[in-house]
PDB file of C-alpha atoms in Angstrom:
ATOM      1  CA  MET V  25     -15.915  28.918 -22.545  1.00  0.00           C
ATOM      2  CA  THR V  26     -19.717  29.591 -22.165  1.00  0.00           C
ATOM      3  CA  MET V  27     -21.849  26.722 -20.448  1.00  0.00           C
ATOM      4  CA  ASP V  28     -23.224  25.962 -23.666  1.00  0.00           C
ATOM      5  CA  THR V  29     -19.985  25.191 -25.479  1.00  0.00           C
ATOM      6  CA  THR V  30     -18.578  23.485 -22.279  1.00  0.00           C
ATOM      7  CA  GLY V  31     -22.061  20.689 -22.243  1.00  0.00           C
ATOM      8  CA  GLN V  32     -21.204  19.741 -25.645  1.00  0.00           C
ATOM      9  CA  TRP V  33     -17.514  18.594 -24.379  1.00  0.00           C
ATOM     10  CA  MET V  34     -18.023  17.238 -21.150  1.00  0.00           C
ATOM     11  CA  GLY V  35     -21.682  15.981 -21.360  1.00  0.00           C
ATOM     12  CA  THR V  36     -25.054  17.273 -19.391  1.00  0.00           C
ATOM     13  CA  PRO V  37     -26.455  14.571 -17.369  1.00  0.00           C
ATOM     14  CA  MET V  38     -28.824  11.950 -18.226  1.00  0.00           C
ATOM     15  CA  ASP V  39     -32.206  11.305 -17.245  1.00  0.00           C
ATOM     16  CA  ALA V  40     -33.716   7.869 -15.838  1.00  0.00           C
ATOM     17  CA  ASP V  41     -35.258   6.773 -18.658  1.00  0.00           C
ATOM     18  CA  ASP V  42     -32.404   7.808 -20.800  1.00  0.00           C
ATOM     19  CA  ILE V  43     -30.052   5.604 -18.810  1.00  0.00           C
ATOM     20  CA  ASP V  44     -32.462   2.665 -19.127  1.00  0.00           C
ATOM     21  CA  ASP V  45     -32.949   2.864 -22.319  1.00  0.00           C
ATOM     22  CA  LEU V  46     -29.416   2.581 -22.999  1.00  0.00           C
ATOM     23  CA  LEU V  47     -28.801  -0.382 -20.638  1.00  0.00           C
ATOM     24  CA  VAL V  48     -31.532  -1.998 -22.102  1.00  0.00           C
ATOM     25  CA  GLY V  49     -30.241  -1.453 -25.682  1.00  0.00           C
ATOM     26  CA  LYS V  50     -26.549  -1.972 -25.552  1.00  0.00           C
ATOM     27  CA  GLY V  51     -26.261  -4.904 -23.254  1.00  0.00           C
ATOM     28  CA  TRP V  52     -22.472  -4.935 -22.990  1.00  0.00           C
ATOM     29  CA  GLY V  53     -19.797  -2.329 -21.199  1.00  0.00           C
ATOM     30  CA  ILE V  54     -16.376  -2.518 -18.922  1.00  0.00           C
ATOM     31  CA  LEU V  55     -16.383  -4.090 -15.868  1.00  0.00           C
ATOM     32  CA  SER V  56     -13.694  -2.650 -13.707  1.00  0.00           C
ATOM     33  CA  LEU V  57     -12.303  -4.973 -10.678  1.00  0.00           C
ATOM     34  CA  ALA V  58      -9.717  -4.205  -8.373  1.00  0.00           C
ATOM     35  CA  SER V  59      -7.379  -5.998  -6.046  1.00  0.00           C
ATOM     36  CA  ASP V  60      -5.504  -3.910  -3.743  1.00  0.00           C
ATOM     37  CA  ASP V  61      -3.605  -1.271  -5.726  1.00  0.00           C
ATOM     38  CA  GLU V  62      -3.909  -3.032  -9.296  1.00  0.00           C
ATOM     39  CA  PRO V  63      -6.698  -2.781 -11.559  1.00  0.00           C
ATOM     40  CA  TYR V  64      -8.654  -5.077 -13.680  1.00  0.00           C
ATOM     41  CA  SER V  65     -10.856  -4.363 -16.630  1.00  0.00           C
ATOM     42  CA  LEU V  66     -13.101  -6.481 -18.984  1.00  0.00           C
ATOM     43  CA  PRO V  67     -15.650  -6.483 -21.537  1.00  0.00           C
ATOM     44  CA  VAL V  68     -18.687  -7.758 -20.161  1.00  0.00           C
ATOM     45  CA  SER V  69     -22.143  -8.887 -21.916  1.00  0.00           C
ATOM     46  CA  PHE V  70     -24.806  -8.251 -19.135  1.00  0.00           C
ATOM     47  CA  GLY V  71     -28.613  -8.226 -18.665  1.00  0.00           C
ATOM     48  CA  TYR V  72     -30.132  -5.508 -17.408  1.00  0.00           C
ATOM     49  CA  ASP V  73     -33.759  -5.756 -15.709  1.00  0.00           C
ATOM     50  CA  GLY V  74     -34.530  -2.377 -14.219  1.00  0.00           C
ATOM     51  CA  GLU V  75     -32.968  -3.052 -11.014  1.00  0.00           C
ATOM     52  CA  ASP V  76     -29.678  -4.365 -11.721  1.00  0.00           C
ATOM     53  CA  VAL V  77     -27.124  -5.673 -13.734  1.00  0.00           C
ATOM     54  CA  SER V  78     -26.096  -9.498 -14.337  1.00  0.00           C
ATOM     55  CA  PHE V  79     -23.623 -11.299 -16.484  1.00  0.00           C
ATOM     56  CA  VAL V  80     -21.689 -14.698 -15.777  1.00  0.00           C
ATOM     57  CA  PHE V  81     -18.176 -15.678 -16.324  1.00  0.00           C
ATOM     58  CA  LEU V  82     -16.934 -18.796 -17.711  1.00  0.00           C
ATOM     59  CA  GLU V  83     -14.617 -21.147 -15.740  1.00  0.00           C
ATOM     60  CA  ASP V  84     -12.479 -22.808 -18.413  1.00  0.00           C
ATOM     61  CA  SER V  85     -11.886 -19.050 -19.560  1.00  0.00           C
ATOM     62  CA  PRO V  86      -8.183 -19.335 -20.650  1.00  0.00           C
ATOM     63  CA  HIS V  87      -7.007 -15.887 -21.216  1.00  0.00           C
ATOM     64  CA  GLY V  88      -8.297 -13.820 -18.257  1.00  0.00           C
ATOM     65  CA  ARG V  89      -7.561 -13.021 -14.448  1.00  0.00           C
ATOM     66  CA  LYS V  90     -11.156 -12.064 -13.307  1.00  0.00           C
ATOM     67  CA  PHE V  91     -11.768 -15.060 -11.028  1.00  0.00           C
ATOM     68  CA  GLU V  92      -8.830 -13.249  -8.960  1.00  0.00           C
ATOM     69  CA  PHE V  93     -10.170  -9.772  -8.987  1.00  0.00           C
ATOM     70  CA  ILE V  94     -13.871 -10.204  -8.655  1.00  0.00           C
ATOM     71  CA  ASP V  95     -15.288 -11.586  -5.288  1.00  0.00           C
ATOM     72  CA  ASP V  96     -18.639 -11.160  -3.627  1.00  0.00           C
ATOM     73  CA  GLY V  97     -19.694  -7.894  -1.754  1.00  0.00           C
ATOM     74  CA  LYS V  98     -16.552  -6.435  -3.448  1.00  0.00           C
ATOM     75  CA  THR V  99     -17.351  -2.954  -5.227  1.00  0.00           C
ATOM     76  CA  ALA V 100     -17.117  -3.141  -9.076  1.00  0.00           C
ATOM     77  CA  ARG V 101     -17.746  -0.388 -11.507  1.00  0.00           C
ATOM     78  CA  LEU V 102     -19.423  -0.802 -14.962  1.00  0.00           C
ATOM     79  CA  LEU V 103     -19.212   1.507 -17.894  1.00  0.00           C
ATOM     80  CA  VAL V 104     -21.477   1.448 -20.887  1.00  0.00           C
ATOM     81  CA  ASN V 105     -21.093   4.062 -23.751  1.00  0.00           C
ATOM     82  CA  ASP V 106     -22.839   4.650 -27.107  1.00  0.00           C
ATOM     83  CA  ILE V 107     -20.153   6.931 -29.165  1.00  0.00           C
ATOM     84  CA  ARG V 108     -22.182   7.699 -31.951  1.00  0.00           C
ATOM     85  CA  GLY V 109     -20.108  11.168 -32.892  1.00  0.00           C
ATOM     86  CA  ARG V 110     -17.666  13.632 -31.325  1.00  0.00           C
ATOM     87  CA  PHE V 111     -20.796  15.976 -30.144  1.00  0.00           C
ATOM     88  CA  ASP V 112     -23.534  12.717 -29.845  1.00  0.00           C
ATOM     89  CA  TRP V 113     -22.700  10.247 -27.289  1.00  0.00           C
ATOM     90  CA  GLN V 114     -24.019   8.691 -23.908  1.00  0.00           C
ATOM     91  CA  SER V 115     -21.873   7.221 -21.061  1.00  0.00           C
ATOM     92  CA  ILE V 116     -23.016   5.498 -18.345  1.00  0.00           C
ATOM     93  CA  ALA V 117     -20.966   4.629 -15.040  1.00  0.00           C
ATOM     94  CA  ILE V 118     -22.450   2.247 -12.672  1.00  0.00           C
ATOM     95  CA  THR V 119     -20.671   1.539  -9.013  1.00  0.00           C
ATOM     96  CA  GLY V 120     -22.168  -0.758  -6.208  1.00  0.00           C
ATOM     97  CA  PRO V 121     -21.098  -4.427  -4.682  1.00  0.00           C
ATOM     98  CA  VAL V 122     -20.758  -7.512  -6.996  1.00  0.00           C
ATOM     99  CA  ARG V 123     -22.708 -10.053  -5.503  1.00  0.00           C
ATOM    100  CA  ARG V 124     -22.562 -13.689  -6.605  1.00  0.00           C
ATOM    101  CA  VAL V 125     -26.125 -15.884  -7.899  1.00  0.00           C
ATOM    102  CA  GLU V 126     -26.422 -19.138  -6.834  1.00  0.00           C
ATOM    103  CA  HIS V 127     -27.779 -21.988  -9.732  1.00  0.00           C
ATOM    104  CA  ASP V 128     -30.947 -23.067  -8.625  1.00  0.00           C
ATOM    105  CA  THR V 129     -32.383 -20.008  -7.007  1.00  0.00           C
ATOM    106  CA  ALA V 130     -34.647 -17.420  -8.292  1.00  0.00           C
ATOM    107  CA  ASP V 131     -31.957 -15.335  -8.769  1.00  0.00           C
ATOM    108  CA  TRP V 132     -30.361 -17.266 -11.079  1.00  0.00           C
ATOM    109  CA  ASP V 133     -33.521 -17.608 -13.072  1.00  0.00           C
ATOM    110  CA  ARG V 134     -33.693 -13.681 -13.155  1.00  0.00           C
ATOM    111  CA  LEU V 135     -30.025 -13.464 -14.059  1.00  0.00           C
ATOM    112  CA  VAL V 136     -30.764 -15.819 -17.287  1.00  0.00           C
ATOM    113  CA  ASP V 137     -33.985 -13.799 -18.188  1.00  0.00           C
ATOM    114  CA  ALA V 138     -32.139 -10.749 -18.060  1.00  0.00           C
ATOM    115  CA  LEU V 139     -29.334 -12.098 -20.302  1.00  0.00           C
ATOM    116  CA  ASP V 140     -31.521 -13.383 -22.573  1.00  0.00           C
ATOM    117  CA  ASP V 141     -33.846 -10.279 -23.138  1.00  0.00           C
ATOM    118  CA  ASN V 142     -31.078  -7.906 -23.708  1.00  0.00           C
ATOM    119  CA  GLY V 143     -27.787  -9.347 -22.902  1.00  0.00           C
ATOM    120  CA  TRP V 144     -24.952  -8.879 -26.103  1.00  0.00           C
ATOM    121  CA  PHE V 145     -24.095 -12.047 -26.275  1.00  0.00           C
ATOM    122  CA  SER V 146     -25.772 -14.564 -24.220  1.00  0.00           C
ATOM    123  CA  SER V 147     -24.747 -17.318 -25.940  1.00  0.00           C
ATOM    124  CA  ASP V 148     -22.229 -18.310 -22.582  1.00  0.00           C
ATOM    125  CA  PHE V 149     -24.729 -20.489 -22.176  1.00  0.00           C
ATOM    126  CA  GLU V 150     -24.598 -22.296 -25.270  1.00  0.00           C
ATOM    127  CA  ARG V 151     -20.641 -22.751 -25.030  1.00  0.00           C
ATOM    128  CA  ALA V 152     -20.652 -23.880 -21.172  1.00  0.00           C
ATOM    129  CA  ASP V 153     -19.816 -27.259 -21.099  1.00  0.00           C
ATOM    130  CA  SER V 154     -22.282 -27.954 -17.976  1.00  0.00           C
ATOM    131  CA  ILE V 155     -23.966 -24.964 -15.630  1.00  0.00           C
ATOM    132  CA  ASP V 156     -21.404 -25.685 -13.329  1.00  0.00           C
ATOM    133  CA  ASP V 157     -18.854 -24.194 -15.481  1.00  0.00           C
ATOM    134  CA  MET V 158     -20.712 -20.742 -15.254  1.00  0.00           C
ATOM    135  CA  HIS V 159     -20.334 -18.235 -12.705  1.00  0.00           C
ATOM    136  CA  GLY V 160     -23.263 -15.941 -12.121  1.00  0.00           C
ATOM    137  CA  TRP V 161     -22.935 -12.010 -10.709  1.00  0.00           C
ATOM    138  CA  ARG V 162     -25.166  -9.063 -10.312  1.00  0.00           C
ATOM    139  CA  LEU V 163     -24.288  -5.565  -9.642  1.00  0.00           C
ATOM    140  CA  GLU V 164     -25.980  -3.847  -7.368  1.00  0.00           C
ATOM    141  CA  LEU V 165     -26.949  -0.203  -8.622  1.00  0.00           C
ATOM    142  CA  ASP V 166     -25.287   1.929  -5.510  1.00  0.00           C
ATOM    143  CA  GLU V 167     -24.419   4.929  -7.711  1.00  0.00           C
ATOM    144  CA  VAL V 168     -25.550   5.350 -11.719  1.00  0.00           C
ATOM    145  CA  ARG V 169     -24.266   8.454 -13.210  1.00  0.00           C
ATOM    146  CA  GLY V 170     -25.613   9.284 -16.923  1.00  0.00           C
ATOM    147  CA  LEU V 171     -23.445  12.115 -19.412  1.00  0.00           C
ATOM    148  CA  GLU V 172     -24.468  12.538 -22.913  1.00  0.00           C
ATOM    149  CA  VAL V 173     -24.102  14.921 -26.037  1.00  0.00           C
ATOM    150  CA  LYS V 174     -26.480  15.687 -27.840  1.00  0.00           C
ATOM    151  CA  GLU V 175     -26.120  16.543 -31.521  1.00  0.00           C
ATOM    152  CA  ARG V 176     -27.789  19.461 -32.846  1.00  0.00           C
TER     153      ARG V 176
END
């Protein structure tokens, strides 16, 4: 197998501009959390402001266990991908600590702006009975890795 063939299957590293473009353009991904030895993954709509990834959880979500797994300072991973074909895809894995974002702060305003700008589903704000039902989170970008395969 040649290096070119390996790149077709395994991908090549994405540059910073392509990573930013995908994070701004996609607006949703799979967030992975863990507690002890038990993993938990869930789809999330997120906003990206060039520095961090922001998302909210609704308090009254009846089907999830996310509040059992998320905690301020805990490490999480977000996977964002765009698969257009077998040999035409991009995938980004972001790892870092999650930080709670409190209401009525500049960080909360930044979170809302990021979700409004490029979140896939920012209507959580419309669904919540009150702002108290929403829990804001920010994922710090300690490690960002992107791979891609471009169709020729």
